[in-house]
Amino acid sequence: MILVEGSTFQMGSATGMADERPVHTVTLDSFYMAEHEVTQSEWKKIMGNNPSYFSDNPFNGETQSRRPVEHISHYDVYVYCNRRSMAENLTPCYLIGGIDNPDKWGKIPEEQNSMWDNVECRWDVNGYRLPTEAEWEYAARGGAHDGQKKVLKDSDENHSWNKNNSECMTHSVCIKVPSVLGFYDLFGNVWEWCWDWYDCYKSGASVNPHGAVRTIENTDRMGRGGAWNAEPSDCSPFFRNCGSPASRYNFIGMRVVRSKK
């Protein structure tokens, strides 16, 4: 895990897609973020299975177990994070029905489910969780360094697995050069689930934002970073994607964070 020192930054892009605007001021506390996406071996160690679509035939010279796990829903992620936290004697972040033990949650829903959509996150504990969209973008932009020239280089097609160079598959993590803060595959390979519900940005300053609330209109969770099948321009710190929390896609995986406690 890499410590990302908290600070204030300008979130969004004034020249990007409509939902990347308006640029707004965000202040974040320090947090820890994993240097790479959760791999298939890491997932299997905790969950006992490998749900990945790309579960065999890695690219020449690469290691299957080091490919990022994908084909996981947002709901699957809650179970993984809490089980991993418990396995490492950390306090689980996620509560469903007020319970933090995923073995008591019942079967993971295959369709969108109001109880699982109402999952709570305990932000003040030390367990594993998804990054908020603001945390992800802040880390991708270089954190307090905000190294924009380096960030733009990180996200070009020579520094991300995208539709132009991926051979239509995922690749082992940590092959491409790391970002300015030392993170691998922030751009490309697989999209990374974030905590937030999808909605347009609001103007004005905020501190440790957790994103929009679930409404009739806001039914998708956020994903960031681009993937093996994405346009190189989408593998950026700013581009926003989303998907149903109950759905599993072969181009969306995850990266964990922990609050600094």
PDB file of N, CA and C in Angstrom, residues 19 65 81 95 104 107 112 130-131 137 166 221 246-247:
ATOM      1  N   ASP A  19     -19.560  15.514 -18.321  1.00  0.00           N
ATOM      2  CA  ASP A  19     -19.669  15.075 -16.925  1.00  0.00           C
ATOM      3  C   ASP A  19     -18.352  15.174 -16.170  1.00  0.00           C
ATOM      4  N   SER A  65      -1.673 -15.681 -12.810  1.00  0.00           N
ATOM      5  CA  SER A  65      -2.107 -15.277 -11.469  1.00  0.00           C
ATOM      6  C   SER A  65      -1.921 -13.793 -11.213  1.00  0.00           C
ATOM      7  N   CYS A  81     -13.700  -7.292   0.219  1.00  0.00           N
ATOM      8  CA  CYS A  81     -13.040  -6.340   1.111  1.00  0.00           C
ATOM      9  C   CYS A  81     -13.206  -6.723   2.575  1.00  0.00           C
ATOM     10  N   LEU A  95     -21.061  -2.453   5.830  1.00  0.00           N
ATOM     11  CA  LEU A  95     -22.187  -2.967   6.606  1.00  0.00           C
ATOM     12  C   LEU A  95     -23.381  -3.146   5.683  1.00  0.00           C
ATOM     13  N   LYS A 104     -22.919 -13.590   6.788  1.00  0.00           N
ATOM     14  CA  LYS A 104     -24.292 -13.467   7.272  1.00  0.00           C
ATOM     15  C   LYS A 104     -25.156 -12.605   6.347  1.00  0.00           C
ATOM     16  N   LYS A 107     -26.749 -14.824  -0.053  1.00  0.00           N
ATOM     17  CA  LYS A 107     -26.182 -14.953  -1.392  1.00  0.00           C
ATOM     18  C   LYS A 107     -26.030 -13.589  -2.049  1.00  0.00           C
ATOM     19  N   GLN A 112     -29.935  -6.076  -9.427  1.00  0.00           N
ATOM     20  CA  GLN A 112     -29.843  -4.946  -8.513  1.00  0.00           C
ATOM     21  C   GLN A 112     -30.786  -5.142  -7.333  1.00  0.00           C
ATOM     22  N   LEU A 130     -13.241   0.278  -1.339  1.00  0.00           N
ATOM     23  CA  LEU A 130     -12.998   0.918  -2.626  1.00  0.00           C
ATOM     24  C   LEU A 130     -12.632   2.384  -2.405  1.00  0.00           C
ATOM     25  N   PRO A 131     -11.863   2.957  -3.334  1.00  0.00           N
ATOM     26  CA  PRO A 131     -11.642   4.399  -3.249  1.00  0.00           C
ATOM     27  C   PRO A 131     -12.904   5.161  -3.633  1.00  0.00           C
ATOM     28  N   GLU A 137      -9.169   9.888  -8.407  1.00  0.00           N
ATOM     29  CA  GLU A 137      -8.664  10.928  -9.310  1.00  0.00           C
ATOM     30  C   GLU A 137      -7.476  11.668  -8.702  1.00  0.00           C
ATOM     31  N   SER A 166      -3.520  -3.877 -26.469  1.00  0.00           N
ATOM     32  CA  SER A 166      -3.781  -4.939 -25.479  1.00  0.00           C
ATOM     33  C   SER A 166      -3.950  -6.320 -26.096  1.00  0.00           C
ATOM     34  N   ARG A 221     -22.872   2.576 -10.362  1.00  0.00           N
ATOM     35  CA  ARG A 221     -21.680   2.922  -9.602  1.00  0.00           C
ATOM     36  C   ARG A 221     -20.553   3.301 -10.560  1.00  0.00           C
ATOM     37  N   ALA A 246     -24.780  -4.658  -9.760  1.00  0.00           N
ATOM     38  CA  ALA A 246     -25.026  -6.099  -9.749  1.00  0.00           C
ATOM     39  C   ALA A 246     -24.385  -6.809 -10.931  1.00  0.00           C
ATOM     40  N   SER A 247     -23.912  -6.060 -11.908  1.00  0.00           N
ATOM     41  CA  SER A 247     -23.394  -6.648 -13.144  1.00  0.00           C
ATOM     42  C   SER A 247     -21.911  -6.959 -13.036  1.00  0.00           C
TER      43      SER A 247
END
